[in-house]
Coordinates of C-alpha atoms in Angstrom, one line a residue:
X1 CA -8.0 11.8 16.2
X2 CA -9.7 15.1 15.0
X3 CA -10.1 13.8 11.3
X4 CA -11.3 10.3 12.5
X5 CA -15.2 10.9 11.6
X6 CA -13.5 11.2 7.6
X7 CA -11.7 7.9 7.6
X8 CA -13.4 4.1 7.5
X9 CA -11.5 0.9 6.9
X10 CA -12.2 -1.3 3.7
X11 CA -11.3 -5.0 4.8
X12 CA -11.6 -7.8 1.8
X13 CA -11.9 -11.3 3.6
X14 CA -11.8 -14.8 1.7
X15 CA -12.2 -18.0 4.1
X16 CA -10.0 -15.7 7.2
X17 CA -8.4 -17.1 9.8
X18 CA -9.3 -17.5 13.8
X19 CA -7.2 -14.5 14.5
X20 CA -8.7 -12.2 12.0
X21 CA -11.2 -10.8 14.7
X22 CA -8.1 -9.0 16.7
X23 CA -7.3 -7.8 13.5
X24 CA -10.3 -6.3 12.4
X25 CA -10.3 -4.8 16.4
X26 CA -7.3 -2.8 15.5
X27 CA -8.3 -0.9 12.9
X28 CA -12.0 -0.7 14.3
X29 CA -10.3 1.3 17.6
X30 CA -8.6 3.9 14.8
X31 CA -11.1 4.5 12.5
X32 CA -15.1 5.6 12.5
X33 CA -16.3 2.4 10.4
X34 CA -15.0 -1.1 9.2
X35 CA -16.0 -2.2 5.8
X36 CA -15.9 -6.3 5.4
X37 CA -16.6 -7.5 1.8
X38 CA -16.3 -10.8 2.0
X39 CA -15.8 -13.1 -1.3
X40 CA -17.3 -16.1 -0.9
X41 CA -16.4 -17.4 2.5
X42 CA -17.9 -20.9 3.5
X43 CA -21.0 -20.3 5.7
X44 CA -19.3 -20.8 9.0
X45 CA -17.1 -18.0 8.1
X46 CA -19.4 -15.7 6.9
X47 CA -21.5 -16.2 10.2
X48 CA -18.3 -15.2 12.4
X49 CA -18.3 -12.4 10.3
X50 CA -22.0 -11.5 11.0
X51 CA -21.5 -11.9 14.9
X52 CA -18.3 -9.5 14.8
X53 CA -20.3 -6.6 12.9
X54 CA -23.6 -7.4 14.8
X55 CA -24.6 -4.4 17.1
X56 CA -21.7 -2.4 16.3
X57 CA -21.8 0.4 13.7
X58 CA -19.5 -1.3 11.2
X59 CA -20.8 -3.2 7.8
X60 CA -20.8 -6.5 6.3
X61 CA -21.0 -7.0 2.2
X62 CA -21.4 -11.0 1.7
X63 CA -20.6 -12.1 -2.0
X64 CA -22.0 -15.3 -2.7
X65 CA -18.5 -15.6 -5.0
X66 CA -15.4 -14.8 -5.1
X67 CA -15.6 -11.3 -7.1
X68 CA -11.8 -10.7 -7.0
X69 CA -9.7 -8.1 -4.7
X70 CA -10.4 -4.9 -6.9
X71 CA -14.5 -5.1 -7.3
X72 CA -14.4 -6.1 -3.8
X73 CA -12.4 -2.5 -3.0
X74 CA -14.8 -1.0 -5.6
X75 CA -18.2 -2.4 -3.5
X76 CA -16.7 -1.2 -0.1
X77 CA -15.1 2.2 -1.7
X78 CA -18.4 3.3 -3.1
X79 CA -20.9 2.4 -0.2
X80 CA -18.1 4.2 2.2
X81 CA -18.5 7.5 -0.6
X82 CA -22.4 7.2 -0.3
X83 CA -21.9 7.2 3.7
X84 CA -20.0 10.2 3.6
X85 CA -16.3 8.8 4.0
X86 CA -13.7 11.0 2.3
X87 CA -10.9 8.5 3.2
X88 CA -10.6 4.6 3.7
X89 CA -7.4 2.3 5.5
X90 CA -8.1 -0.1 2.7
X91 CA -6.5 -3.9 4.0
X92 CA -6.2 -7.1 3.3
X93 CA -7.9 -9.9 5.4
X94 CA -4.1 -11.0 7.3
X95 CA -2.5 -7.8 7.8
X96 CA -2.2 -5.9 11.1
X97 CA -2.4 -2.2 11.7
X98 CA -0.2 -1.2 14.7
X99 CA -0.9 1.9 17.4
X100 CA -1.4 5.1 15.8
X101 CA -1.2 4.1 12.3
X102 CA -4.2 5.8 11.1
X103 CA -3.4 8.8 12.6
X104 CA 0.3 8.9 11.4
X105 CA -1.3 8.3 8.0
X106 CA -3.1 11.5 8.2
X107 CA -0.9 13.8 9.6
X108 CA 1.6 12.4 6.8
X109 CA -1.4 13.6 4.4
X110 CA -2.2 16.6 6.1
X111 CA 1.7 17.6 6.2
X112 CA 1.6 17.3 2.8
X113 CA -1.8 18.7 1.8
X114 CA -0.9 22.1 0.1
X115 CA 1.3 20.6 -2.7
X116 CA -0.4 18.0 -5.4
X117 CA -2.9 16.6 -4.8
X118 CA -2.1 13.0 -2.8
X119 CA -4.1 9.5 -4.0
X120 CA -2.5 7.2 -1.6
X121 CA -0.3 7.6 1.9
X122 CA 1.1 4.1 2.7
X123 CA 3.0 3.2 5.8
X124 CA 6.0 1.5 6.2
X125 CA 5.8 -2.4 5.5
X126 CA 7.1 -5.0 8.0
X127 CA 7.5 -8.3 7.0
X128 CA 6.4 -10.7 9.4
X129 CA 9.1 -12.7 8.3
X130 CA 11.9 -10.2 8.6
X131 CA 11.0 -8.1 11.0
X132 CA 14.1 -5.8 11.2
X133 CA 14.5 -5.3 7.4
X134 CA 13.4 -2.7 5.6
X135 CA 11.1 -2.0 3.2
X136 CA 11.9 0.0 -0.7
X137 CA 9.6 1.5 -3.0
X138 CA 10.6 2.7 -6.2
X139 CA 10.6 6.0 -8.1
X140 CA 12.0 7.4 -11.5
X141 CA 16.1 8.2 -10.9
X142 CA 17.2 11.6 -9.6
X143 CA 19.7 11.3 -12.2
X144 CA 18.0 9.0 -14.8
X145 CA 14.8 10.1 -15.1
X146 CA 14.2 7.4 -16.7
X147 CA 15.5 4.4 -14.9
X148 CA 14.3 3.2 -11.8
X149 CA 16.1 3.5 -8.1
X150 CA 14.9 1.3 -5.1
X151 CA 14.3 3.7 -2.1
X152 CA 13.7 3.1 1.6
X153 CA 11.2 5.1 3.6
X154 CA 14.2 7.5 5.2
X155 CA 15.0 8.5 0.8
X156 CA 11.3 9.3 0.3
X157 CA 10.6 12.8 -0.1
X158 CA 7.2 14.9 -0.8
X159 CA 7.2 13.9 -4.4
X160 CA 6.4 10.2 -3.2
X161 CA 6.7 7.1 -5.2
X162 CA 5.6 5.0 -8.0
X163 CA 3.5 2.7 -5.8
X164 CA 2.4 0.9 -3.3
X165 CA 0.5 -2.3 -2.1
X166 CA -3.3 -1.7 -1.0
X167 CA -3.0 -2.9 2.0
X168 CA -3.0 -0.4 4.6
X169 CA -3.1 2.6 2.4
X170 CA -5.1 5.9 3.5
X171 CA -6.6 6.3 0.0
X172 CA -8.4 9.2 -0.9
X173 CA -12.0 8.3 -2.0
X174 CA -12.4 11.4 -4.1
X175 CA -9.7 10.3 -6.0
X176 CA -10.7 6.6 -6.4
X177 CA -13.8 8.0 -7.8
X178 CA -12.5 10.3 -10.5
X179 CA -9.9 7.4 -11.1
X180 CA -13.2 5.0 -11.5
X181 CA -12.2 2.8 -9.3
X182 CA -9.9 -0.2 -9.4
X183 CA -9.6 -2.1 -12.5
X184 CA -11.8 -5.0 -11.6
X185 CA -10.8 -7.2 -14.5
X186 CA -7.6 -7.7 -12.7
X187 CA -9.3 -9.5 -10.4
X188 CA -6.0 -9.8 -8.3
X189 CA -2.5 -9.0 -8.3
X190 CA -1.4 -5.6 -10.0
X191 CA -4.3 -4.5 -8.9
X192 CA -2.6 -1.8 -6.4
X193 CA 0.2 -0.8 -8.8
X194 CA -2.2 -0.9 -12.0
X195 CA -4.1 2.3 -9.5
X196 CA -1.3 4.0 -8.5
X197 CA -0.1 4.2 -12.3
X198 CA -3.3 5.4 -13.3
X199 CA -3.3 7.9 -10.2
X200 CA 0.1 9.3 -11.4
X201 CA -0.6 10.0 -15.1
X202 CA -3.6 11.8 -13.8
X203 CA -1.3 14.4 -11.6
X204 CA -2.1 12.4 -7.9
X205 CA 1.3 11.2 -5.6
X206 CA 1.8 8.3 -3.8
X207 CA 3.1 9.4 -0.4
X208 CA 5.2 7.2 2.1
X209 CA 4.5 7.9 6.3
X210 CA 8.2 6.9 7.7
X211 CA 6.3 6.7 11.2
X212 CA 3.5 4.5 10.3
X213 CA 3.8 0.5 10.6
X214 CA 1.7 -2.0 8.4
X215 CA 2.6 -6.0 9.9
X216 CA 2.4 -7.8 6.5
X217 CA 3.6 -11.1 5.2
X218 CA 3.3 -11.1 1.4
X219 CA 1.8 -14.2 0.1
X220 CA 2.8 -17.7 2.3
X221 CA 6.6 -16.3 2.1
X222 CA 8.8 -18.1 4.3
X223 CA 12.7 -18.8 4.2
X224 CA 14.2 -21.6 2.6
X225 CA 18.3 -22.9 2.4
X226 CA 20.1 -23.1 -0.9
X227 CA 23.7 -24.0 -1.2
X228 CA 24.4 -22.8 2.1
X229 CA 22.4 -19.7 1.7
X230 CA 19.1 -18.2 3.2
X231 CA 16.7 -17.2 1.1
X232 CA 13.1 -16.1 1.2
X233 CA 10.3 -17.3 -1.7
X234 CA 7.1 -16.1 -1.7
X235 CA 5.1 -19.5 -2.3
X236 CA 2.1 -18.5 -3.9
X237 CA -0.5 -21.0 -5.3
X238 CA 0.0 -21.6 -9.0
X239 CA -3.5 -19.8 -9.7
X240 CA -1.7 -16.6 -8.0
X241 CA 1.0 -17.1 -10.6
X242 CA -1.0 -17.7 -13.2
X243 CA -2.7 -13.8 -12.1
X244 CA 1.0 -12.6 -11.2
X245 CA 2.4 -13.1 -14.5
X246 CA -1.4 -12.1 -16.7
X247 CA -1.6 -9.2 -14.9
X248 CA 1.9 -7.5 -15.4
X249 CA 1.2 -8.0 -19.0
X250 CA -2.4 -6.4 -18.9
X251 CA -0.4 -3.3 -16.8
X252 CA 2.5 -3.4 -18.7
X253 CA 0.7 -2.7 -22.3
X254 CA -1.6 0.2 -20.4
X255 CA 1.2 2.0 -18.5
X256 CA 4.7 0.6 -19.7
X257 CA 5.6 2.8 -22.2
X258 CA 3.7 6.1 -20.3
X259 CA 6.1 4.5 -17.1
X260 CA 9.5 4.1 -18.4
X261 CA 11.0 3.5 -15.3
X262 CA 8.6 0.9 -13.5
X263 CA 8.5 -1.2 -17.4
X264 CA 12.2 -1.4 -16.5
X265 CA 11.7 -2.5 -12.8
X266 CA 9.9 -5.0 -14.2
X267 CA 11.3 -6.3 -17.0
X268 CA 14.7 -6.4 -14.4
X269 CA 13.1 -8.6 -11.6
X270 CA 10.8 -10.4 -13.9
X271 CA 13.5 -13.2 -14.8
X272 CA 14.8 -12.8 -10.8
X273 CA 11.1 -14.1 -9.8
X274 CA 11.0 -16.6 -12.3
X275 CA 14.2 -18.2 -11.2
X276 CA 13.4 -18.2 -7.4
X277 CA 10.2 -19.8 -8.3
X278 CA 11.1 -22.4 -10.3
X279 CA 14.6 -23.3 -8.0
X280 CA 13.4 -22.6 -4.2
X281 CA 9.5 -23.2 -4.2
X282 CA 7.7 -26.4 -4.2
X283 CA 5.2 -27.0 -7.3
X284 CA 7.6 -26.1 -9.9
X285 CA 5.2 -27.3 -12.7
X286 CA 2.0 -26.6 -11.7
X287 CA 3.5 -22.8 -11.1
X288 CA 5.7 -23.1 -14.4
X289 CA 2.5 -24.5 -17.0
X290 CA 0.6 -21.3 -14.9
X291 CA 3.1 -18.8 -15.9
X292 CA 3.0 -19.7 -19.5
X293 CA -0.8 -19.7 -19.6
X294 CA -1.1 -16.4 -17.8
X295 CA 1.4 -15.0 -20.6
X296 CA -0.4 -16.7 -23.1
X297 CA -3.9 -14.8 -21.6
X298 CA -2.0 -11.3 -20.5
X299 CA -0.8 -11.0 -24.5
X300 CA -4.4 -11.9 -25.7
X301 CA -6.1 -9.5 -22.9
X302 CA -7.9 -12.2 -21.2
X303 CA -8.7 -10.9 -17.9
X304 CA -11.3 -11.6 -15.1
X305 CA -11.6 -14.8 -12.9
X306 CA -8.7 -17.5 -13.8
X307 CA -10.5 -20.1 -16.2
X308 CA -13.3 -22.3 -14.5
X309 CA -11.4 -25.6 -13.6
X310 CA -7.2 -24.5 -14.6
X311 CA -6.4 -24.7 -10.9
X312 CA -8.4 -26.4 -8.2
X313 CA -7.6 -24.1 -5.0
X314 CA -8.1 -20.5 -4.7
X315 CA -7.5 -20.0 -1.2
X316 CA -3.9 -20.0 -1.0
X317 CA -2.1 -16.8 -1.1

């Protein structure tokens, strides 16, 4: 890939799994450098860590605590600037890039170059858990400007969309830096689409690569049956809740009213979430008491880590 030398990887790792070193060897074979900034991983961890970036050209950054998703991005975006990088695959510890990813990133980028200027080129999400399905994005109406539609990657056209998940997007470090970063505050969740708001106001798109393939599975989602229907749930820990539901609050009351379309988005699938929470998942009021206390902290503007001792676990997704 002629623009390889450019691009790095920035991987965020909390407590990962035996199979993250095949992971982190597909991206390493498509890009010039791997970034690992790991949150607070237990020692054994952290030393497999050390052993996979020993004598290679790639770059461990060990917090002693878990910072959050977006400083994490911040620490491995700015030491990739200060190394030269112009772009970074930023992903998260459990996704898979699949051949030619990178490159089909870039060429979507490059295709695309002599418009507006581009913050983000994301690939094409498949769901571990439904393979075959498609993924949508959303965007302002063609006809209602300001309404939202739901497209899939064949609808996308040059002017992009809305947003997009950090995980596996080509972002564009120049940008990040006269963005200032990702809004570490957040801590997690809405920590993507919180950027690619920002990104927009400020003139950048958020293109879509119809030929590049991210393997994803979006929180511990798995199918479950419900009067004779099959449905999906996400199953997120209750302190991911409690972040889910702060966080869209925090977002909502900096870019709702500048983002007509996406307020609406969410103010339609808010309720749909709660519902499939409360009637398909398990922990219904641990995850209900954290949805009322991370409304409660989103209208106040409490943001930063969840409070010390509100949940016990922080490792589930």
């Amino acid at each position: 890939m002629g623009a390889r030398h450019r691009i790095c990887a920035i991987i965020v790792t909390h407590h990962p799994d035996g199979a993250f070193p095949d992971r982190l060897a597909a991206i390493a074979s498509q890009v010039a450098r791997v970034y690992i900034v790991d949150n607070g991983s237990n020692p054994e961890r952290l030393a497999t860590l050390s052993a996979l970036v020993a004598n290679t050209d790639h770059v461990l950054i060990a917090n002693r605590s878990n910072l959050g998703v977006a400083r994490a991005l911040n620490q491995g975006a700015t030491a990739a600037r200060a190394a030269g990088f112009e772009w970074a695959i930023t992903l998260d510890q459990d996704s898979l890039v699949t051949d030619g990813m990178v490159e089909r990133l870039w060429q979507t980028w490059y295709s695309n170059s002599s418009d507006a200027p581009v913050a983000i080129v994301t690939p094409v999400i498949q769901d571990r858990l439904k393979p075959n399905k498609s993924a949508y994005w959303i965007r302002p109406s063609k006809r209602f400007p300001l309404m939202f539609e739901r497209v899939d990657a064949s609808r996308v056209d040059s002017h992009g969309v809305t947003m997009a998940i950090t995980s596996g997007a080509l972002t564009n470090l120049d940008a990040w830096a006269k963005l200032d970063g990702f809004w570490a505050e957040l801590f997690i969740d809405f920590v993507d689409f919180e950027y690619c708001l920002r990104a927009r106001r400020a003139g950048y798109r958020i293109l879509v690569s119809q030929d590049a393939r991210l393997i994803h599975r979006l929180g511990a989602r798995r199918a479950v049956s419900f009067l004779g229907f099959r449905l999906t749930a996400l199953f997120h820990s209750p302190k991911r809740v409690y972040y889910i539901w702060r966080n869209r609050l925090a977002v909502i009351k900096r870019h709702g009213l500048s983002t007509p379309h996406w307020l609406l988005y969410e103010i339609f699938f808010a309720p749909i979430w709660t519902v499939r929470i409360l009637v398909l998942e398990d922990q219904r009021w641990p995850k209900f008491m954290a949805m009322v206390r991370g409304t409660l902290d989103g209208i106040l503007g409490r943001l930063g880590p969840a409070p010390a001792g509100l949940f016990d676990d922080d490792r589930s997704r």
